[in-house]
CSV table of C-alpha atoms in Angstrom, one decimal:
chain,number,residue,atom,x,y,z
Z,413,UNK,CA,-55.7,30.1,37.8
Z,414,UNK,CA,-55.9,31.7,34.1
Z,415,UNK,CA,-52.2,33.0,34.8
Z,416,UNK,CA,-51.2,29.3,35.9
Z,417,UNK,CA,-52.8,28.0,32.7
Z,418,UNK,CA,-51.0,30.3,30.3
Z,419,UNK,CA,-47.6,30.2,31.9
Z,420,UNK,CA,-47.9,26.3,32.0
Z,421,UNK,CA,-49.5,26.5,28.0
Z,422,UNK,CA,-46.4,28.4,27.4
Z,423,UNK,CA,-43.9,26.5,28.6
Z,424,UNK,CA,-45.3,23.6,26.4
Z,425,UNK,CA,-45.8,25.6,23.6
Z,426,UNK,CA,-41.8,26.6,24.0
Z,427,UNK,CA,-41.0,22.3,24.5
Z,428,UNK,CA,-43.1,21.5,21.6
Z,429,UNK,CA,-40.6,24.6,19.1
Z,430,UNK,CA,-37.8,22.7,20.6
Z,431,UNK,CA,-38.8,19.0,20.1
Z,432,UNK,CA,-39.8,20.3,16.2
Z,433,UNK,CA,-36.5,22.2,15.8
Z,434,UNK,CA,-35.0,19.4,16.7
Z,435,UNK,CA,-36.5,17.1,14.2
Z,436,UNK,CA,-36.2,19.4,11.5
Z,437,UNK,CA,-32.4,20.0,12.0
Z,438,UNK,CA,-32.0,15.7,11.9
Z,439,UNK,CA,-34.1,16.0,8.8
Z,440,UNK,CA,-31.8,18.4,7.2
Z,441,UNK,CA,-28.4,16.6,7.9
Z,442,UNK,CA,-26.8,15.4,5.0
Z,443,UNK,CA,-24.4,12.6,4.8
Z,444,UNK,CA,-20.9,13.2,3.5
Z,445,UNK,CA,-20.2,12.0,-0.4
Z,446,UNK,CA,-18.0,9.2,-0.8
Z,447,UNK,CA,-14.7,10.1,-2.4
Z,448,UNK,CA,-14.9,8.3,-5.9
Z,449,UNK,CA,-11.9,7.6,-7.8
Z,450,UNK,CA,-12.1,9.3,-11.7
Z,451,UNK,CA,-12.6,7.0,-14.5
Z,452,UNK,CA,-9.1,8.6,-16.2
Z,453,UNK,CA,-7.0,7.3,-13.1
Z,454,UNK,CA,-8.8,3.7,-13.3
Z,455,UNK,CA,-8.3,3.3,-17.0
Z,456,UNK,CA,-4.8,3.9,-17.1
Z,457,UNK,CA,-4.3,1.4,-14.1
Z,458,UNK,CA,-6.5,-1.2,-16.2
Z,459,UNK,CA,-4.0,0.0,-19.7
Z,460,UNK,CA,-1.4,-0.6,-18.0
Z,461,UNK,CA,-2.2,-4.5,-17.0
Z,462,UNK,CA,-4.5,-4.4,-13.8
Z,463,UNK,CA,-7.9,-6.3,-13.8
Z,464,UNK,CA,-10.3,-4.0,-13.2
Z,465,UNK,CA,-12.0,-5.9,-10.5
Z,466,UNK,CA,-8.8,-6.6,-8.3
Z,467,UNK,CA,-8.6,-2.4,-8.2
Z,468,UNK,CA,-10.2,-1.0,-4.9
Z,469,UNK,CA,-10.1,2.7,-3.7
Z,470,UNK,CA,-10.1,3.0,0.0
Z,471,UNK,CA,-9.8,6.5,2.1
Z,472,UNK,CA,-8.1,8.1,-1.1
Z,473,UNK,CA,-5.7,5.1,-1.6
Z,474,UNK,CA,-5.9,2.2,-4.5
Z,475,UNK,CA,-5.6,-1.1,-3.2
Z,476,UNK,CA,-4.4,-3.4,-6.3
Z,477,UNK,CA,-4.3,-6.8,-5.9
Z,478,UNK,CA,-5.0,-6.5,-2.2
Z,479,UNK,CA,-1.1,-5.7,-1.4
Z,480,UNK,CA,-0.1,-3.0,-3.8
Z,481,UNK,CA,-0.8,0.5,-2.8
Z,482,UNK,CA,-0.3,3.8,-4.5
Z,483,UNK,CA,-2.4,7.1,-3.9
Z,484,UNK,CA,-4.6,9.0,-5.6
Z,485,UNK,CA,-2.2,12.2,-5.8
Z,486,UNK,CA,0.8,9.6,-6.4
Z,487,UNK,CA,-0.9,8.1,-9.5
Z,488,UNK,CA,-2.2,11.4,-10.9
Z,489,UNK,CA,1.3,12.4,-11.0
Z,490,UNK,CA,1.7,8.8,-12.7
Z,491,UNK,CA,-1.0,9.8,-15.4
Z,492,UNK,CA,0.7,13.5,-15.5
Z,493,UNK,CA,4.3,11.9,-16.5
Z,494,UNK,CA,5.5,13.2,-14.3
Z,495,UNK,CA,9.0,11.9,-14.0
Z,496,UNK,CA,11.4,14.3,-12.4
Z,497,UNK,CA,14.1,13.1,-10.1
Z,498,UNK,CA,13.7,9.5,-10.9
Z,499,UNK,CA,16.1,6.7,-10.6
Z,500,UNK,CA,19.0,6.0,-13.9
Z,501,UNK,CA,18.7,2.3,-13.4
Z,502,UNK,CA,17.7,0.2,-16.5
Z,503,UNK,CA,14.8,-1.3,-17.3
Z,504,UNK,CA,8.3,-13.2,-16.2
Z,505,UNK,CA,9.5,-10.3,-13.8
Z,506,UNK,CA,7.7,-7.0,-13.8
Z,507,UNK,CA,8.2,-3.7,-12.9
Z,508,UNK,CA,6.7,0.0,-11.9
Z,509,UNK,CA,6.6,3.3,-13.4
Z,510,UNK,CA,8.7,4.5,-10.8
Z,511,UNK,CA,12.4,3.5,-9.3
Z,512,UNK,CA,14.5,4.0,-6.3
Z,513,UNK,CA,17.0,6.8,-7.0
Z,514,UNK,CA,20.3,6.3,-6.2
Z,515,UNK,CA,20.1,9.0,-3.2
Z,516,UNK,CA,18.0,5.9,-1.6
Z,517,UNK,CA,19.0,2.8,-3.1
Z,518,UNK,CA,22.3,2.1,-1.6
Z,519,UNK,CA,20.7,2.4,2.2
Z,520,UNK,CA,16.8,1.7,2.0
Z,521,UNK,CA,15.6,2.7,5.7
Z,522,UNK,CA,13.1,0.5,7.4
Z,523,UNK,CA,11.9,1.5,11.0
Z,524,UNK,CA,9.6,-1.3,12.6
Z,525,UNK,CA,6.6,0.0,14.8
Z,526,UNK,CA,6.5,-1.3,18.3
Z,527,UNK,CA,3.1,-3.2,17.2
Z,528,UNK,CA,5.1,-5.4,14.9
Z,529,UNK,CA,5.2,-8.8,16.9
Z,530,UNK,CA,8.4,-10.2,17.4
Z,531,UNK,CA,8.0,-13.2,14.6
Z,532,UNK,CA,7.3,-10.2,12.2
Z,533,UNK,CA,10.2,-8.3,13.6
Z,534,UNK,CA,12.2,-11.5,13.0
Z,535,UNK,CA,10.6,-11.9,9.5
Z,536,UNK,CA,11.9,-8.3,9.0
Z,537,UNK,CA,15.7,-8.5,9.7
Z,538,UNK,CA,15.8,-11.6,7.8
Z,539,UNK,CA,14.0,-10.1,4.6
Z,540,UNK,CA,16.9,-7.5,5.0
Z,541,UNK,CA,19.4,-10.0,5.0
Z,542,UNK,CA,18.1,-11.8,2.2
Z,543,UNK,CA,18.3,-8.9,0.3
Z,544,UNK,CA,21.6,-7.6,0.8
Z,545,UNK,CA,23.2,-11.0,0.1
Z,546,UNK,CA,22.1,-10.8,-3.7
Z,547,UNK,CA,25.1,-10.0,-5.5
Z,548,UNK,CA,25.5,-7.6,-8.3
Z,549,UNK,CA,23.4,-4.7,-7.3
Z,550,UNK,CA,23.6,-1.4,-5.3
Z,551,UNK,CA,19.8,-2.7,-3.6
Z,552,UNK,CA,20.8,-2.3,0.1
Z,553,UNK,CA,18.7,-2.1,3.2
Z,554,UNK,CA,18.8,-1.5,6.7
Z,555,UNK,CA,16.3,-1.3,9.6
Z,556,UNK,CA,17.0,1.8,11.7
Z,557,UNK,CA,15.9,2.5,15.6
Z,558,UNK,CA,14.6,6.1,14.4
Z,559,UNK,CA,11.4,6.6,13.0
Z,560,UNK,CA,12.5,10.3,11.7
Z,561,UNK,CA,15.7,8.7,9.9
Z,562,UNK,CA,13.9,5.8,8.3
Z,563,UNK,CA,12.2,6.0,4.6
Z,564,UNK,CA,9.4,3.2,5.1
Z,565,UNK,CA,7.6,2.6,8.1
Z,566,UNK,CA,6.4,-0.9,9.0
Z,567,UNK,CA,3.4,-1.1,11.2
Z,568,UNK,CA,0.1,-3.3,11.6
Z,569,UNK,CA,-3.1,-3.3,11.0
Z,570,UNK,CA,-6.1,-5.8,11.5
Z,571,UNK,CA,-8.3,-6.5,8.5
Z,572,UNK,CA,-11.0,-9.3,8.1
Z,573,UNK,CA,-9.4,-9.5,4.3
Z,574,UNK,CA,-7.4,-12.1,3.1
Z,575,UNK,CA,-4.1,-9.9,2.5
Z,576,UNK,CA,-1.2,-10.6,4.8
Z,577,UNK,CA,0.3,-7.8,4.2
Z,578,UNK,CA,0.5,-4.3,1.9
Z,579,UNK,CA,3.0,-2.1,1.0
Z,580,UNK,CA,3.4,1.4,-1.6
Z,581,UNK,CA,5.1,1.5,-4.7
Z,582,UNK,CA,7.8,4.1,-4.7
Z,583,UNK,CA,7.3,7.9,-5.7
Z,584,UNK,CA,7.8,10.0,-8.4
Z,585,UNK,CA,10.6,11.5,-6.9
Z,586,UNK,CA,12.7,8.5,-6.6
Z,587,UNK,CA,11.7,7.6,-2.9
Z,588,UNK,CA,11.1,4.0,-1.8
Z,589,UNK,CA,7.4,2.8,-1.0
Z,590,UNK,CA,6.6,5.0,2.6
Z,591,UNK,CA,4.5,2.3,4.4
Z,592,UNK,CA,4.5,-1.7,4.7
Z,593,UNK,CA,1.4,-2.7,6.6
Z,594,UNK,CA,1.3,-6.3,8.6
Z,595,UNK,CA,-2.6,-7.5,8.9
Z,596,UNK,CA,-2.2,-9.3,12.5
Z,597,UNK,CA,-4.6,-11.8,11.7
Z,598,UNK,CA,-2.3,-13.8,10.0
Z,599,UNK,CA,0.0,-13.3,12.7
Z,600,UNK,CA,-0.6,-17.8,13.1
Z,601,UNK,CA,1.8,-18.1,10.1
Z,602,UNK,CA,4.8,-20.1,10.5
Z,603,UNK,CA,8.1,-18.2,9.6
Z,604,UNK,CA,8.9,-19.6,6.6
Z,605,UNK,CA,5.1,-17.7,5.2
Z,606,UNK,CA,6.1,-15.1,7.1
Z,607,UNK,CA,9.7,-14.2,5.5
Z,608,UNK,CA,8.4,-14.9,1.9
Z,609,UNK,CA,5.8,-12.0,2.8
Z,610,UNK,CA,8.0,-9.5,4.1
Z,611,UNK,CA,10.6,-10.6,1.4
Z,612,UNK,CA,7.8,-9.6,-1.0
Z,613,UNK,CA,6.3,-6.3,0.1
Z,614,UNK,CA,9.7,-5.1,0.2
Z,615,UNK,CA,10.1,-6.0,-3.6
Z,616,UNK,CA,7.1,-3.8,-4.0
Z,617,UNK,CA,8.8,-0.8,-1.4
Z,618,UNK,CA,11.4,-0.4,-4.4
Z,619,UNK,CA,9.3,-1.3,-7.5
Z,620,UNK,CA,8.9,-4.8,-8.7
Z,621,UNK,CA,5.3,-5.9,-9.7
Z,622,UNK,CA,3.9,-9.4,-9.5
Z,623,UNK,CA,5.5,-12.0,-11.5
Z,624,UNK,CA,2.5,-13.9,-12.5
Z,625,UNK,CA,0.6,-10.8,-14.0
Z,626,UNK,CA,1.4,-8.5,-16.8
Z,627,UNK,CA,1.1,-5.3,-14.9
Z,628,UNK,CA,3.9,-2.4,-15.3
Z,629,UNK,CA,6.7,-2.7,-17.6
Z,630,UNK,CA,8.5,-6.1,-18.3
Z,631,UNK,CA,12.0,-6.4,-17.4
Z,632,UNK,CA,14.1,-7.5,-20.3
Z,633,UNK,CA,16.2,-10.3,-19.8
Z,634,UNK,CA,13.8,-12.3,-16.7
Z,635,UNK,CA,12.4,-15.4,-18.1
Z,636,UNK,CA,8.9,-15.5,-19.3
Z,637,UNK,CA,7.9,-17.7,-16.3
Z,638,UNK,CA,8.7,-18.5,-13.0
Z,639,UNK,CA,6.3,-19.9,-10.8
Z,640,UNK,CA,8.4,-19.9,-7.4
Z,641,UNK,CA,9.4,-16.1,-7.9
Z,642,UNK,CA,9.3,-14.1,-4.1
Z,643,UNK,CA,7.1,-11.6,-6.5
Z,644,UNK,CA,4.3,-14.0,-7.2
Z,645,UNK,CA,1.0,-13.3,-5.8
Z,646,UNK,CA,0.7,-15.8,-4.2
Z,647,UNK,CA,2.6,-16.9,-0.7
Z,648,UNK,CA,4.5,-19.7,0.0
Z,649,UNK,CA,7.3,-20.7,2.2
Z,650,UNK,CA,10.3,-19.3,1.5
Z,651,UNK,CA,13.1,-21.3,-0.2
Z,652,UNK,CA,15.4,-18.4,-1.3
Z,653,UNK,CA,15.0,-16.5,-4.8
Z,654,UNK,CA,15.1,-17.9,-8.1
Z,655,UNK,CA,17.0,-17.0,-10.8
Z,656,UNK,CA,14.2,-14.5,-12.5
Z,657,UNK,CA,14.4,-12.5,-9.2
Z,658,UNK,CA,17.9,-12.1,-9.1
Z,659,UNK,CA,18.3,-11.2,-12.6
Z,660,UNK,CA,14.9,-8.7,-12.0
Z,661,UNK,CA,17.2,-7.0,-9.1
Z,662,UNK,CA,20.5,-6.9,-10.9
Z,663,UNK,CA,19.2,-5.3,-14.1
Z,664,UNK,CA,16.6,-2.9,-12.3
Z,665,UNK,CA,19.7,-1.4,-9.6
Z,666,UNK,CA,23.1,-2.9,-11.4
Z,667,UNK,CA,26.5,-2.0,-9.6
């Protein structure tokens, strides 16, 4: 009876080391630190015409304005100057640090994921259209059926937000924006919305700012205003470029 006593005071005395090991390995987990953005990397965003509170840092990427997108390596290299490899073009239409090169310029690939809906797919071929029919510039683009041969990918995403859609600015070494993202809850829009948004992002995808900020570099020679340019911030229904965003495309990437 003794025996049975200890073996059976054991085998609690063995559960109750376990239960407290237990406990005190939750007690000693520690949560992983948030990746935060330095204040050098914000201020020059804010110097250079950014609102401070329209600048978000999510998973290592900056989310200006809810639709502009540039990393956290990409704009350190920004800070850095460094410039290497960059597009020849020349420099109220604004612009980024960064253009297309000419290596890319003249045949801007898109490959569409198979998420995209068709409306967005049709969106897509008709953004491409509308850009290639602007005279008096060497901006061209194409949508190709292979993701390895393409230099932007267009996929989706679904984001409670209210941004329709988000694209990256292009690179320091002359590459167009790698990624246009679709938020599919605003896949009700008609397809006049729908082609004014694509037409946008893909002014981003090779460098054009909003019109209706002062962020990036002005480009000489666009009018001071223009309140139905594709590069506003705002969406509306398409009803072709104006003036200001021709001129912004044909002094950026002249023939």
């Amino acid at each position: 009876m003794k025996n049975l006593f200890s073996k059976t005071w054991s085998v609690y005395a063995v559960a109750f080391c376990v239960v407290l090991f237990s406990c005190n390995e939750q007690e000693e987990v520690i949560s992983p630190e948030v990746e935060k953005p330095s204040d050098e990397l914000i201020d020059f965003l804010v110097k250079t015409g950014f609102e401070k509170d329209k600048i978000k840092f999510e998973d290592g990427v900056f989310v200006i304005d809810d639709d502009v997108l540039i990393s956290k390596e990409e704009l350190q290299k920004y800070v850095d100057g460094n410039r290497s490899e960059i597009s020849d073009a020349q420099t109220e239409h604004y612009r980024g640090y960064y253009l297309v090169s000419n290596s890319y310029v003249t045949n801007i690939k898109f490959y569409i994921d198979s998420s995209v809906p068709s409306s967005w797919v049709t969106a897509i071929h008709g953004a491409v259209n509308q850009w290639n029919a602007v005279n008096g510039t060497k901006l061209y683009m194409s949508v190709v059926s292979n993701r390895s041969n393409a230099n932007t990918v267009i996929g989706t995403s679904y984001s409670s937000q209210n941004w329709v859609a988000r694209a990256y600015l292009p690179s320091y070494n002359g590459r167009p924006g790698h990624t246009m993202t679709i938020n599919t809850k605003y896949n009700y829009l008609n397809s006049g919305y729908k082609l004014f948004t694509i037409v946008h992002e893909m002014g981003h995808i090779f460098g054009l700012y909003h019109t209706d900020q002062t962020q990036g570099y002005f480009i000489s020679g666009t009018p001071a205003t223009d309140p139905n340019s594709v590069m506003n911030s705002y969406i509306l229904p398409w009803n072709g470029f104006t003036a200001g965003d021709v001129a912004a495309v044909q002094i950026l990437y002249p023939l």
